[in-house]
Short mmCIF file of C-alpha atoms and ligand atoms in Angstrom, two decimals:
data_model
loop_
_atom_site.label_atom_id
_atom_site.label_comp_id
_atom_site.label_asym_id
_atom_site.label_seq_id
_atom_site.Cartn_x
_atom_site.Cartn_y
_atom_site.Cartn_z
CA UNK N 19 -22.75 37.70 -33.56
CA UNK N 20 -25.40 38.93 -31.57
CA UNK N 21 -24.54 39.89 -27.74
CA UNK N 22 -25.75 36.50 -26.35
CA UNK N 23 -24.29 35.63 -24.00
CA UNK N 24 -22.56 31.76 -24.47
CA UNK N 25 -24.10 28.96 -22.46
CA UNK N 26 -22.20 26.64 -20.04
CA UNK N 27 -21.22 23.93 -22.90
CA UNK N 28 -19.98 26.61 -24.76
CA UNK N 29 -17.90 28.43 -22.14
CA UNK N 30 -16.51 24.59 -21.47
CA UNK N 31 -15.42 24.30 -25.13
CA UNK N 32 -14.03 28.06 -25.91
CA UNK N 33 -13.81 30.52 -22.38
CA UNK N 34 -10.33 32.08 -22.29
CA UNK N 35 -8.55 30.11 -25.33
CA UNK N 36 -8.15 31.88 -29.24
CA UNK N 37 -6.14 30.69 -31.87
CA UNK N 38 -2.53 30.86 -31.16
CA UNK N 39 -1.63 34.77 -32.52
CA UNK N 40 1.47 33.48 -33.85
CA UNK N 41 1.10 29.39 -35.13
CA UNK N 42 -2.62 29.62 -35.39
CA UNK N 43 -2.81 26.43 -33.69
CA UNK N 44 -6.55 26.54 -32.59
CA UNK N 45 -5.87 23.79 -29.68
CA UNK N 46 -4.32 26.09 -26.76
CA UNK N 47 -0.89 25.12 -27.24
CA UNK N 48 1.79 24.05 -24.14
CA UNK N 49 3.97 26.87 -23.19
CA UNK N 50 6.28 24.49 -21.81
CA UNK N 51 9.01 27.10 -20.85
CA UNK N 52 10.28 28.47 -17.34
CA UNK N 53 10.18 31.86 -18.15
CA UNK N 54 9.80 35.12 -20.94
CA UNK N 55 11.77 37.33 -22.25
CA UNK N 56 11.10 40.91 -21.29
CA UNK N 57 10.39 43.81 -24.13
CA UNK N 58 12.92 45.76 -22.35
CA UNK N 59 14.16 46.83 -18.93
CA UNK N 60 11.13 49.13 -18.50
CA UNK N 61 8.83 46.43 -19.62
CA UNK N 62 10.38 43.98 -16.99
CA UNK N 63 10.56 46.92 -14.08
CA UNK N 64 6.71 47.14 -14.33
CA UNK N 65 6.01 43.01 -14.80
CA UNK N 66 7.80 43.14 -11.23
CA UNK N 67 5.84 45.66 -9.72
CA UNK N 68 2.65 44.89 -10.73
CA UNK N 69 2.20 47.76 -12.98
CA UNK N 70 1.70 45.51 -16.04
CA UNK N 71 0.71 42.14 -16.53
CA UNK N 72 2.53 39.68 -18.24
CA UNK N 73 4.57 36.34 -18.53
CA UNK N 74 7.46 36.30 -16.00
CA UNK N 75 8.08 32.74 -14.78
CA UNK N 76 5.95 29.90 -14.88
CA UNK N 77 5.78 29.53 -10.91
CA UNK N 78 3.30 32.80 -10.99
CA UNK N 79 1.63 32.19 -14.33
CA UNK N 80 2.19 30.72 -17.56
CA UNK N 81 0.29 30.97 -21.02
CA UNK N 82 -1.58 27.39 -20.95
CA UNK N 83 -2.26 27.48 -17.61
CA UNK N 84 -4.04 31.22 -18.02
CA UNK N 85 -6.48 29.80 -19.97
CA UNK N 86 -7.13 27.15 -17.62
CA UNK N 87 -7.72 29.77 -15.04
CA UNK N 88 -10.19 32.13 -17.41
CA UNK N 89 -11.96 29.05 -18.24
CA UNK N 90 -12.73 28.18 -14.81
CA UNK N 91 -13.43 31.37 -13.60
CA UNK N 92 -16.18 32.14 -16.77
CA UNK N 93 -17.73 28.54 -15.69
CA UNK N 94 -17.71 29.15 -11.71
CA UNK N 95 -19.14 33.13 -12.40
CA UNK N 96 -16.23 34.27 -10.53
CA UNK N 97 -13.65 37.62 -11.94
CA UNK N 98 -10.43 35.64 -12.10
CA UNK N 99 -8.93 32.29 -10.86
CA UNK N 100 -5.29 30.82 -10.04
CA UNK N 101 -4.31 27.44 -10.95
CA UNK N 102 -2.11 25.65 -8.69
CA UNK N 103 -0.67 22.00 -8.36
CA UNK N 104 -3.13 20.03 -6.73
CA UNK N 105 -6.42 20.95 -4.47
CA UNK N 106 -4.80 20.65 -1.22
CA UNK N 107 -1.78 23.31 -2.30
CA UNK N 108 -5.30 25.58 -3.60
CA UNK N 109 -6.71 25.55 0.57
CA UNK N 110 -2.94 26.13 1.66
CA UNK N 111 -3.05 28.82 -1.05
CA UNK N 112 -6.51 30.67 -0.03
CA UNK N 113 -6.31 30.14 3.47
CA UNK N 114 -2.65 32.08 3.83
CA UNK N 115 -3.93 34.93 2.19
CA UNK N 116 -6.90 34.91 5.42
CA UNK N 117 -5.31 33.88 8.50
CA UNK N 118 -2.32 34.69 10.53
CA UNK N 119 -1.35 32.44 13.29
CA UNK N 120 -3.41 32.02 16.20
CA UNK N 121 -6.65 32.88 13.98
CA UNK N 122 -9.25 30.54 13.71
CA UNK N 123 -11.47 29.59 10.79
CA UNK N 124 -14.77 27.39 10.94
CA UNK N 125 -15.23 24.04 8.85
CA UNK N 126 -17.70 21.55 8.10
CA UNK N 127 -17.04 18.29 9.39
CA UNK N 128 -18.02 16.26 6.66
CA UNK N 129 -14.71 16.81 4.58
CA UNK N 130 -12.79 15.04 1.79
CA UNK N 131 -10.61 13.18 4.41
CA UNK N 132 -7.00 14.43 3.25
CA UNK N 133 -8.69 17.82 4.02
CA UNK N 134 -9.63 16.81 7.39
CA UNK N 135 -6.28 16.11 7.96
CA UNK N 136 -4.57 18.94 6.24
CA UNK N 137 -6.69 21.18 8.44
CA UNK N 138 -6.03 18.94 11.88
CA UNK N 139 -2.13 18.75 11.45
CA UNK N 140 -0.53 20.53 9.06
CA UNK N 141 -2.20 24.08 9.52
CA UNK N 142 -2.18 23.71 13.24
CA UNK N 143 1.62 23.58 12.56
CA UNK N 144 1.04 27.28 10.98
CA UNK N 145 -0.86 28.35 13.84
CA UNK N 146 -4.32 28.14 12.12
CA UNK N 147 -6.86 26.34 14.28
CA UNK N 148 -9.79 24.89 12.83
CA UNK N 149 -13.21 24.65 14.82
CA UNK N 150 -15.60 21.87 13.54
CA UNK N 151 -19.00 22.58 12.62
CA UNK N 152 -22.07 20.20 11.57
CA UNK N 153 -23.51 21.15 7.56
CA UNK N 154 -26.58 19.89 9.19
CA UNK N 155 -26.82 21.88 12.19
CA UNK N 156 -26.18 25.94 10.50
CA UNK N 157 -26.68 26.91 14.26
CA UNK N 158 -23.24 25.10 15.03
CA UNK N 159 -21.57 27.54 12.37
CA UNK N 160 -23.18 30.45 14.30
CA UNK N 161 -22.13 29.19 17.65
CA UNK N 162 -18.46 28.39 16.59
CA UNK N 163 -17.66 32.08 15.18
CA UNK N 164 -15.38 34.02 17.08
CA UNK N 165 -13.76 37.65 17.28
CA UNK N 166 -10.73 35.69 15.54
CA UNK N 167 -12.51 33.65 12.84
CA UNK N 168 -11.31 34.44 9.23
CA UNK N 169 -13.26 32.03 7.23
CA UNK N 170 -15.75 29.31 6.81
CA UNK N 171 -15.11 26.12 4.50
CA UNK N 172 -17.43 23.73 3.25
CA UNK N 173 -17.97 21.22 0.15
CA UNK N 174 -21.07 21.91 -1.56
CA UNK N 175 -21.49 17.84 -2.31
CA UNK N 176 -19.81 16.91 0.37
CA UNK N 177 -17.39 13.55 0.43
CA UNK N 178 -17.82 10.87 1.19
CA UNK N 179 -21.25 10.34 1.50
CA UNK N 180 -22.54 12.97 -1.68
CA UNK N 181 -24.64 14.84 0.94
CA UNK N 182 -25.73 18.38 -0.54
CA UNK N 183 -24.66 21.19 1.81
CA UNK N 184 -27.04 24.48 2.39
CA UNK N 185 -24.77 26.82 1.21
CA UNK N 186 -27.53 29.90 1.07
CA UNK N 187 -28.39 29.21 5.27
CA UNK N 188 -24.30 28.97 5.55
CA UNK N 189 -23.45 32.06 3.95
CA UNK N 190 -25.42 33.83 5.72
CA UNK N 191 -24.05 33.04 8.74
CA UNK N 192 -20.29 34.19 6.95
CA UNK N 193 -22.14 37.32 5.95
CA UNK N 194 -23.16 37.95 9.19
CA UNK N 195 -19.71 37.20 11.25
CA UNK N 196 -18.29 39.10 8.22
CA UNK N 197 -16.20 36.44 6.84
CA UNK N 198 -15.66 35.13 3.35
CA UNK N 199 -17.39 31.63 2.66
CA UNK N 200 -15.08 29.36 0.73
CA UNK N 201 -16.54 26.29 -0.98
CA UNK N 202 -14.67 23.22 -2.22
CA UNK N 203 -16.86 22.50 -5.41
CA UNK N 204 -14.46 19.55 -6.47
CA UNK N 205 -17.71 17.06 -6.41
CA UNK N 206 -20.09 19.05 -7.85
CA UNK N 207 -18.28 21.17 -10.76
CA UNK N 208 -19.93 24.00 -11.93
CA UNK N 209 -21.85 22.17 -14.08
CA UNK N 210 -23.98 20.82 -10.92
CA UNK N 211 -23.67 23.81 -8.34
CA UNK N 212 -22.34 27.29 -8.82
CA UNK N 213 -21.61 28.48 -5.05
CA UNK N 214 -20.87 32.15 -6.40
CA UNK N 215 -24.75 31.97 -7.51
CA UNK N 216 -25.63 31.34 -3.54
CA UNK N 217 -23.18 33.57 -1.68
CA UNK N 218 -19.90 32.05 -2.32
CA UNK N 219 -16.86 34.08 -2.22
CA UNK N 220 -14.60 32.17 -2.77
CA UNK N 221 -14.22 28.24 -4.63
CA UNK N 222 -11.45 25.89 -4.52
CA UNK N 223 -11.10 22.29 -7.02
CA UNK N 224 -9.53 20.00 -6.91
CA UNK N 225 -9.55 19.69 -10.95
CA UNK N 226 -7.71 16.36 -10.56
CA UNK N 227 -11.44 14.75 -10.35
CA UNK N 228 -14.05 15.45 -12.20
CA UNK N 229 -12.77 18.78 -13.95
CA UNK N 230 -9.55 17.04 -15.40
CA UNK N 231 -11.59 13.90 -15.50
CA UNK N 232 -9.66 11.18 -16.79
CA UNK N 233 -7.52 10.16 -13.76
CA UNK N 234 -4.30 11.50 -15.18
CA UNK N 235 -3.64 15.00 -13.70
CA UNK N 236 -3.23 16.81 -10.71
CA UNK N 237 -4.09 20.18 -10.04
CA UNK N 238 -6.05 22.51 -8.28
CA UNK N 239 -8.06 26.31 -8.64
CA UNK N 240 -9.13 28.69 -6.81
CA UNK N 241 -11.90 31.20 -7.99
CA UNK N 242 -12.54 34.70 -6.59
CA UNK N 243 -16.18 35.67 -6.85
CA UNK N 244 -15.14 39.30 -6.57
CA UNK N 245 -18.16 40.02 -3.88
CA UNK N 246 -15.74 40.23 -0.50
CA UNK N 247 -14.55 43.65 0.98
CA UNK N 248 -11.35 42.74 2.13
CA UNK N 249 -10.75 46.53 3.47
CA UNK N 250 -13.12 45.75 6.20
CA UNK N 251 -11.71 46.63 9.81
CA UNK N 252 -7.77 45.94 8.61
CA UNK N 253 -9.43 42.05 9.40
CA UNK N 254 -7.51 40.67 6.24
CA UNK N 255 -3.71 43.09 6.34
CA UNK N 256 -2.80 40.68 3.49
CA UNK N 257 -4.97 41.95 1.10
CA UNK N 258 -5.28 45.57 2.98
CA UNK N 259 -2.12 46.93 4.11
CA UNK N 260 0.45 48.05 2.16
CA UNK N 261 2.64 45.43 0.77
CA UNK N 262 6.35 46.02 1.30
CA UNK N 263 7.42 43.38 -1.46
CA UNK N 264 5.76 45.82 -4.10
CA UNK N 265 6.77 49.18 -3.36
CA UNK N 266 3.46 49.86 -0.50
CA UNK N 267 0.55 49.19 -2.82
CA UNK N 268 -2.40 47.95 -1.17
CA UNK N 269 -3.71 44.51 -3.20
CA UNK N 270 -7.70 45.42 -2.45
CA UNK N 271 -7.25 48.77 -3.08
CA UNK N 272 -5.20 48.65 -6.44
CA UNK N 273 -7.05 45.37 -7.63
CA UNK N 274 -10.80 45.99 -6.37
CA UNK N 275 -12.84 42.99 -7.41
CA UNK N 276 -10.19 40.53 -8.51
CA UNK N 277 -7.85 41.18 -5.58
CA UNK N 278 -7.97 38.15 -3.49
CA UNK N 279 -6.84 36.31 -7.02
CA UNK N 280 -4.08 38.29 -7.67
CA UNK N 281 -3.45 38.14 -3.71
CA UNK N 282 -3.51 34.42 -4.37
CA UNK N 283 -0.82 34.65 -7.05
CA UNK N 284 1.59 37.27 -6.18
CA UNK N 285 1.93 36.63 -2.52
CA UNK N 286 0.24 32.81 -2.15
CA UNK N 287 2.09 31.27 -5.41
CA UNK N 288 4.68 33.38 -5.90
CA UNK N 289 6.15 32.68 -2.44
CA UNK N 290 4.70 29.12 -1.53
CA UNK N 291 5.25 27.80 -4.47
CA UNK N 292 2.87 25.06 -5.80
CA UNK N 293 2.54 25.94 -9.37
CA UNK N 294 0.75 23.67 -12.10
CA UNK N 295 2.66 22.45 -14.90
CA UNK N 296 1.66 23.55 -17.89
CA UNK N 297 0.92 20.09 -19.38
CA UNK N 298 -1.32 19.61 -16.44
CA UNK N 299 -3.00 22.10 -17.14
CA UNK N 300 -2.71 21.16 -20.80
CA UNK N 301 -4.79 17.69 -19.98
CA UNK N 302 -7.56 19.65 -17.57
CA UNK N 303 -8.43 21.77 -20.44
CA UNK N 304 -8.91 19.21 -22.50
CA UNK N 305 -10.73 17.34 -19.54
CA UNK N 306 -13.19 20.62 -19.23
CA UNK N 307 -14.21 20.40 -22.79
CA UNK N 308 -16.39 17.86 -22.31
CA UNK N 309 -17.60 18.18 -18.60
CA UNK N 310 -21.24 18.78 -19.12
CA UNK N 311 -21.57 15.87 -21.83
CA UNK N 312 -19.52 13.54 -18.64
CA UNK N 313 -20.96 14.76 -15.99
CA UNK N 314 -24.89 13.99 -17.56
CA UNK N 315 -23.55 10.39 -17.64
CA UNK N 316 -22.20 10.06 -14.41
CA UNK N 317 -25.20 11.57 -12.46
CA UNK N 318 -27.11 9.21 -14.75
CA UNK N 319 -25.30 6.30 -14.52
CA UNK N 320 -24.82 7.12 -10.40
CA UNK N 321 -28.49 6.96 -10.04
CA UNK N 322 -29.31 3.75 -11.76
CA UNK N 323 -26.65 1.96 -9.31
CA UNK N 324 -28.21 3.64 -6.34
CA UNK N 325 -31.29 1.95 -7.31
CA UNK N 326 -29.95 -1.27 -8.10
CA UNK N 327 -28.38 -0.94 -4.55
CA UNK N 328 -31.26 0.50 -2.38
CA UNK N 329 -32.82 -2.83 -3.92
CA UNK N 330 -30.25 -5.27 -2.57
CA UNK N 331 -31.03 -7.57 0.16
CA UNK N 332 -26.98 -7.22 1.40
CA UNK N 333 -27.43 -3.54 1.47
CA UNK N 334 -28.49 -2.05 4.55
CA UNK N 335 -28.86 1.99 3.29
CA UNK N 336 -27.62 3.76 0.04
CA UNK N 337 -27.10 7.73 0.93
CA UNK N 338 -27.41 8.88 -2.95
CA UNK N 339 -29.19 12.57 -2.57
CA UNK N 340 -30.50 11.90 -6.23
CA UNK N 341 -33.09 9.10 -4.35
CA UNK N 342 -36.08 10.54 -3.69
CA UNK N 343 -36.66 9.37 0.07
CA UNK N 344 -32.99 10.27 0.80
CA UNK N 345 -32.76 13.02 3.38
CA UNK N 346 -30.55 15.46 1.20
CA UNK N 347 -32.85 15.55 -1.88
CA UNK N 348 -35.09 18.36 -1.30
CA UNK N 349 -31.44 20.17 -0.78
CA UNK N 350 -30.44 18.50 -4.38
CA UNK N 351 -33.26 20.01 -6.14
CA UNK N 352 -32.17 23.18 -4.95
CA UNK N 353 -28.43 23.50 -5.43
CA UNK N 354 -28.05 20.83 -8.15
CA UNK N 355 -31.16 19.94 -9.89
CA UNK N 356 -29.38 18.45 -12.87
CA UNK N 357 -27.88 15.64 -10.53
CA UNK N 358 -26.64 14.64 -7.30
CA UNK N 359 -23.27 14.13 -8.43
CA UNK N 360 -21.17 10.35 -9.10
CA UNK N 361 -19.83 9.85 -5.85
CA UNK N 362 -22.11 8.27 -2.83
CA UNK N 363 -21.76 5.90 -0.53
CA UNK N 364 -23.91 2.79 0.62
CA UNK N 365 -23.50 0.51 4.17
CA UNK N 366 -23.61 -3.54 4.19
CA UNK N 367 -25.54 -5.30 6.45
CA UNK N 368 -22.43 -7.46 7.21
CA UNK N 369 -19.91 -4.92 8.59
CA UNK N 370 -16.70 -3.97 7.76
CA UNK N 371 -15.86 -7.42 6.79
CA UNK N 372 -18.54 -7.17 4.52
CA UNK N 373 -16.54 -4.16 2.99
CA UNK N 374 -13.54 -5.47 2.74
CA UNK N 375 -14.61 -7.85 1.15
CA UNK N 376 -16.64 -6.48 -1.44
CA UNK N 377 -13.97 -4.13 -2.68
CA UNK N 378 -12.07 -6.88 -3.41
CA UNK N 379 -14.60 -9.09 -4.87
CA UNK N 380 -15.25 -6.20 -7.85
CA UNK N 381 -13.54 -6.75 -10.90
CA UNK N 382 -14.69 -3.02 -13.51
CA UNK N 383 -14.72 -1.38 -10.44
CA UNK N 384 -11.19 -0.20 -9.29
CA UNK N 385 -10.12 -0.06 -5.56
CA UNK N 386 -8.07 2.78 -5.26
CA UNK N 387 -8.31 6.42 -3.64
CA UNK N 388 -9.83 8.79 -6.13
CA UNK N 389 -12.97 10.26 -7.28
CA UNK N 390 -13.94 11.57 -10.41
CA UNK N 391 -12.55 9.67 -13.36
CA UNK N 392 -14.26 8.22 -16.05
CA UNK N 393 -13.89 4.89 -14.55
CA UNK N 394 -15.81 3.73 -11.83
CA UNK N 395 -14.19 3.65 -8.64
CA UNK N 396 -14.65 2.28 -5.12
CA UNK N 397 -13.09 2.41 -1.48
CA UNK N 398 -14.10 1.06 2.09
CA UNK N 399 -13.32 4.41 3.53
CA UNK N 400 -12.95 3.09 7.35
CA UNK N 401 -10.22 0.79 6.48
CA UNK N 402 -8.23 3.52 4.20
CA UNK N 403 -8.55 7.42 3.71
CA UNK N 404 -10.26 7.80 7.13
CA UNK N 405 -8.74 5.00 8.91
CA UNK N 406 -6.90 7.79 10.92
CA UNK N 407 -9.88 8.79 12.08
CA UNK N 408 -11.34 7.89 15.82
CA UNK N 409 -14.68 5.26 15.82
CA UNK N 410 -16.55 8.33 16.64
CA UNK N 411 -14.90 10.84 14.62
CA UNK N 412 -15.67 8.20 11.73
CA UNK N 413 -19.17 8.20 11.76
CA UNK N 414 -19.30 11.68 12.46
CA UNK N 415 -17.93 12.33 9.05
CA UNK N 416 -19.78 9.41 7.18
CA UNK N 417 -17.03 7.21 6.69
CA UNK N 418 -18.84 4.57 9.56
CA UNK N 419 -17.09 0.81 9.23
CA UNK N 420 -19.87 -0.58 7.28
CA UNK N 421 -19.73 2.26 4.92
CA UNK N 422 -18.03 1.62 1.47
CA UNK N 423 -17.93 4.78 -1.00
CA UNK N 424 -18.10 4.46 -4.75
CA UNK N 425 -17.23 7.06 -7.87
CA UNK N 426 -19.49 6.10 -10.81
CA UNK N 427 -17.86 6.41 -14.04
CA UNK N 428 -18.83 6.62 -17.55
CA UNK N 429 -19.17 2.88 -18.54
CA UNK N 430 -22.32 1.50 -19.51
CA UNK N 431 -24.40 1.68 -16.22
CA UNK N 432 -25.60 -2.44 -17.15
CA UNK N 433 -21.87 -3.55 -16.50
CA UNK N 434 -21.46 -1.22 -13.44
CA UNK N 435 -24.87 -3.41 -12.02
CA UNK N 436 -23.44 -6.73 -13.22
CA UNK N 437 -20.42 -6.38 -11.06
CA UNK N 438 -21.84 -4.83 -8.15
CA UNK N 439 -24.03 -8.21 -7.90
CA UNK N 440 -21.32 -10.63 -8.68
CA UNK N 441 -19.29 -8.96 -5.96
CA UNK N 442 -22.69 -8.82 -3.42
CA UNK N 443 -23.02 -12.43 -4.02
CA UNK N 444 -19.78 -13.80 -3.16
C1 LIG K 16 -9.26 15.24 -3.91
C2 LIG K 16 -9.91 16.31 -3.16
C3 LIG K 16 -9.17 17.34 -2.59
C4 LIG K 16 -7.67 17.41 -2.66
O1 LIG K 16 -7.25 17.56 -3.97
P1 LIG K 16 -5.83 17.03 -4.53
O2 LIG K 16 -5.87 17.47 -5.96
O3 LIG K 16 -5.80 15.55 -4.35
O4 LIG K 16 -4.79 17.74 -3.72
C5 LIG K 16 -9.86 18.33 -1.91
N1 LIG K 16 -11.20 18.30 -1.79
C6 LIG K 16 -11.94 17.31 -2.35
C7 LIG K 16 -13.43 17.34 -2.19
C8 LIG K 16 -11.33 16.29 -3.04
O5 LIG K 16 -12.08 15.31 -3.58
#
């Protein structure tokens, strides 16, 4: 072998899995146990205080699921990752580690909607307040940081309307407050954008969508880009003051560049609780093998229906960055200039009848609330996952009532078209 070093297909393939040292089984095999038996009382003494690593219970790790998280972290260019049961539990996960209550952290407003609530509701219950900023105003991210901001969160393609996000202009403005910059990278992969590559320090997936792929699995990840000092003005005591649940050691300190991950896992998962089952993670490797050959399809297929649409006399505008007169496609061919991603939206000329209507005129495409599977999906956004939303707040975020989302899938694009004009016409 020479000391090249593997390209992103290959890392998708082979990162973090060898032939099983005892079976040989060359798939990476489903450790589908609770827990491991220790070597000896010594053994297990330093498994429990963090002087060795090692299988103790699957709620902080588990064989299958380690590859899962050395895969992800080799394809994101971060030092280590956790896996945990679904995206949302992965923000609940990173954003303990950050805040305590009555701290603040700063997020864009153009959000997967279950994150907009997540953030609204449930963490306000926690104490963590969330200021809104605009991704297309960066000075709104300056003028929302405060002495007790701990973060900044944004999606580098962001849902629903597959707008690209400046995430160079944005994490500056974390680098400057002296916060970490966490992107959700669930629409893009890391086969479109790698947000450790533009100041990232920390990403989060959802690998339920296009990671896992196939619509069957949930889970989420979280990858540390190892570039934060968490030691920084005792701003972060998770990571920086001594921890009392393992005899005083300080996580940054002991840890250095992978610390927020093992933060994530000893003190997030271990005491939350939202581990991945190992067949999930089991069906997301699998998934990940063939993200690059899925995701050239989907950006393909994505941009011939954007076409077809921007061409339709029912359609009023198609926001697809991958157009070239759309206004986020100068920031496409920066941060993903192999494709805008599968997952865009488009507005009828007739309303939110109109919408209603069409999504249940299609017959391939299914009407349901997920991105990222192999088939092609669609929803009419205002009537569903941001009905909770006010009239105002709903255009805000690109979810207008005229607005109807889609998730191109891997079909041929010429049946995708077929249906969208059947369903136009009716
Ligand atoms: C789906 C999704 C989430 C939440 O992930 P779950 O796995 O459903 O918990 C978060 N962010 C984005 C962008 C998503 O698409």
């Amino acid at each position: 072998m020479t000391d090249r070093l593997p390209g992103f297909s290959t890392l998708a393939v082979h990162a973090g899995a060898q032939p099983d040292p005892t079976t040989g089984a060359r798939v990476t095999p489903i450790y589908q146990t609770t827990s491991f038996v220790f070597n000896d009382a010594d053994h297990a003494a330093s498994l429990f205080g963090l002087q060795a690593f090692g299988n103790i219970y699957t709620r902080i790790g588990n064989p299958t699921t380690a590859v899962l998280e050395e895969r992800m972290a080799a394809l994101e260019g971060g030092t280590a990752a956790l896996a945990v049961a679904s995206g949302h539990a992965a923000q609940v996960v990173v954003l303990q580690q950050l805040l305590m209550p009555g701290d603040e952290f700063i997020a864009a407003r153009k959000l997967y909607g279950g994150s907009i609530n997540q953030f609204t509701h449930a963490f306000k219950s926690f104490g963590w307040n969330v200021a809104w900023a605009d991704p297309d105003d960066i000075g709104s991210f300056e003028r929302a940081v405060t002495p007790r901001t701990k973060a900044i969160f944004i999606e580098s393609i962001a849902n629903p309307a597959g707008s690209i996000t400046d995430i160079e202009a944005i994490a500056e403005v974390a680098r400057k407050a002296g916060v970490p910059l966490i992107v959700d990278n669930t629409l893009a992969t890391p086969y479109l954008v790698r947000p450790v590559d533009h100041g990232a320090d920390i990403v989060v997936h959802s690998l339920t969508k296009f990671l896992g792929g196939h619509g069957n699995s949930l889970g989420g990840i979280i990858v540390d880009a190892g570039t934060f000092d968490w030691s920084k003005d005792n701003k972060y005591p998770m990571l920086s003051e001594p921890r009392p649940e393992y005899h005083g050691i300080r996580i940054q300190e002991t840890f250095g560049n992978f610390a927020f991950a093992i933060a994530c896992r000893v003190l997030g998962l271990r005491d939350l609780g939202p581990a991945l089952s190992p067949f999930n993670a089991f069906m997301i490797l699998t998934g990940i093998e063939t993200l690059p050959l899925r995701m050239q399809k989907h950006c393909e297929n994505a941009k011939a229906v954007a076409e077809f649409l921007a061409g339709h006399s029912a359609v009023a505008s198609v926001n697809y960055a991958g157009l070239a007169s759309d206004r986020y496609n100068k920031l496409a061919r920066k941060y993903a200039p192999k494709g805008a991603g599968a997952v865009f939206t488009f507005s009828l000329r007739g309303g939110y009848d109109a919408g209603v209507s069409l999504v249940s005129n299609l017959k391939l495409f299914s009407h349901l609330a997920n991105v990222g599977d192999t088939r092609s999906l669609v929803i009419h956004p205002a009537s569903t996952t941001h009905s909770q939303l006010d009239d105002e707040a709903k255009v805000r975020s690109g979810a207008g009532p005229d607005v109807v989302r889609l998730s191109i899938g891997i079909e041929d694009k010429e049946d995708l078209i077929a249906d969208l004009e059947q369903a136009l016409s009716m």
